XYZ file of C-alpha atoms in Angstrom:
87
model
C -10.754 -13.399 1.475
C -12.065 -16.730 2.394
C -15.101 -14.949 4.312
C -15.567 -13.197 0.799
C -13.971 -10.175 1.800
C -12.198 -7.948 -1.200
C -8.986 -6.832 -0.736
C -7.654 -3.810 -2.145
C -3.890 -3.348 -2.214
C -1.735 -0.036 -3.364
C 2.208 -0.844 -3.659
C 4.352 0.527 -5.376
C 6.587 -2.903 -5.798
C 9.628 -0.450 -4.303
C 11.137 -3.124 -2.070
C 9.052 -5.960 -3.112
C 7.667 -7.946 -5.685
C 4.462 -8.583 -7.533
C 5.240 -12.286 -7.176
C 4.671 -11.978 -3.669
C 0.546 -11.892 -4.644
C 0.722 -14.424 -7.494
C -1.572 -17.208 -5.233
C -3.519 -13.814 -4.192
C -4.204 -12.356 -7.554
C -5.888 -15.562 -8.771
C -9.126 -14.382 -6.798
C -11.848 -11.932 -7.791
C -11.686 -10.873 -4.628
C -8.049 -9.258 -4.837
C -7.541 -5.857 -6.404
C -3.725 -4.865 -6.944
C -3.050 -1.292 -7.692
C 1.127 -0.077 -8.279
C 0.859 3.502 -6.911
C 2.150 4.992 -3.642
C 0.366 5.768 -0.634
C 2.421 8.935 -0.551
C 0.453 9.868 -3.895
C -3.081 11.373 -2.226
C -4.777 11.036 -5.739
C -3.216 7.419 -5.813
C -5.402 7.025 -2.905
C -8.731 8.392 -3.441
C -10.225 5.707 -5.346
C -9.151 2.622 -3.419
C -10.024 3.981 -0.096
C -13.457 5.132 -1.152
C -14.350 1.358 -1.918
C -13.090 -0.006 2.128
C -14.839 -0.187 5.098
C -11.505 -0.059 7.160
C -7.777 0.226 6.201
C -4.526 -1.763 7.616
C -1.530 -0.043 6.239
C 1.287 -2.233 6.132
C 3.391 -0.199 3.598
C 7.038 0.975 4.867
C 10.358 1.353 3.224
C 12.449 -1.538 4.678
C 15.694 -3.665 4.180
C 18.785 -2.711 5.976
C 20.722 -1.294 3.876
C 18.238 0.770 2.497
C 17.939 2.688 5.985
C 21.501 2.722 5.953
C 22.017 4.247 2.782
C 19.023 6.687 2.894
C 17.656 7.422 6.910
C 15.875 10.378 5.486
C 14.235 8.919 3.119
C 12.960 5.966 5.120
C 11.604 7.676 7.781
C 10.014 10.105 5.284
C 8.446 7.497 3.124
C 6.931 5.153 6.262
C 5.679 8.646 8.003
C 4.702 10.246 5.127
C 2.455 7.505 3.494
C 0.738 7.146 6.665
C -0.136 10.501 7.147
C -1.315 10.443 3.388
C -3.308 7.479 4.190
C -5.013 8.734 7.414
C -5.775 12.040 5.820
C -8.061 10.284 3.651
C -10.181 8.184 6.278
C-alpha cells in the first residue's frame, strides 16, 4: 500500500481476528470484506475491482485439522477453486 496500491481483503474472521488489520484498516487504501471465498457471489464484486489475486485464505491451527480433516482440506481446496473460477 505504500506504492498506493488498494488492497482488497475477503475473510471470514474463522480462525482469525479483525484485530489482525487494525494498523491496516486506518488507510483508504484497505478494503475489508467478512465473507468466504467459498461463497462465489461473496466473490464477484471484490475480484472485479483487482488486477491480480494472492489467496492466502486456509483453515489452519492444529487442532482444528485434528478435529475436522474433512473439513480443512475442503475449505483450503474449495475456496481456491472458488477463487480461480472467477479469474
Amino acid at each position: 500500500m505504500k506504492k498506493s496500491k488498494e488492497v482488497f481483503v475477503i475473510n471470514d474472521l474463522s480462525t482469525s481476528s479483525v484485530d489482525n488489520t487494525a494498523a491496516l484498516r486506518e488507510s483508504p487504501l484497505f478494503h475489508c470484506t467478512k465473507a468466504s471465498i467459498r461463497n462465489s457471489h461473496d466473490l464477484e464484486q471484490p475480484i472485479r475491482q483487482v488486477d491480480f489475486v494472492s489467496d492466502l485464505a486456509a483453515a489452519v491451527g492444529v487442532e482444528l485439522v485434528i478435529k475436522s480433516p474433512v473439513y480443512t482440506i475442503e475449505d483450503n481446496v474449495r475456496g481456491t477453486e472458488k477463487v480461480l473460477a472467477r479469474r
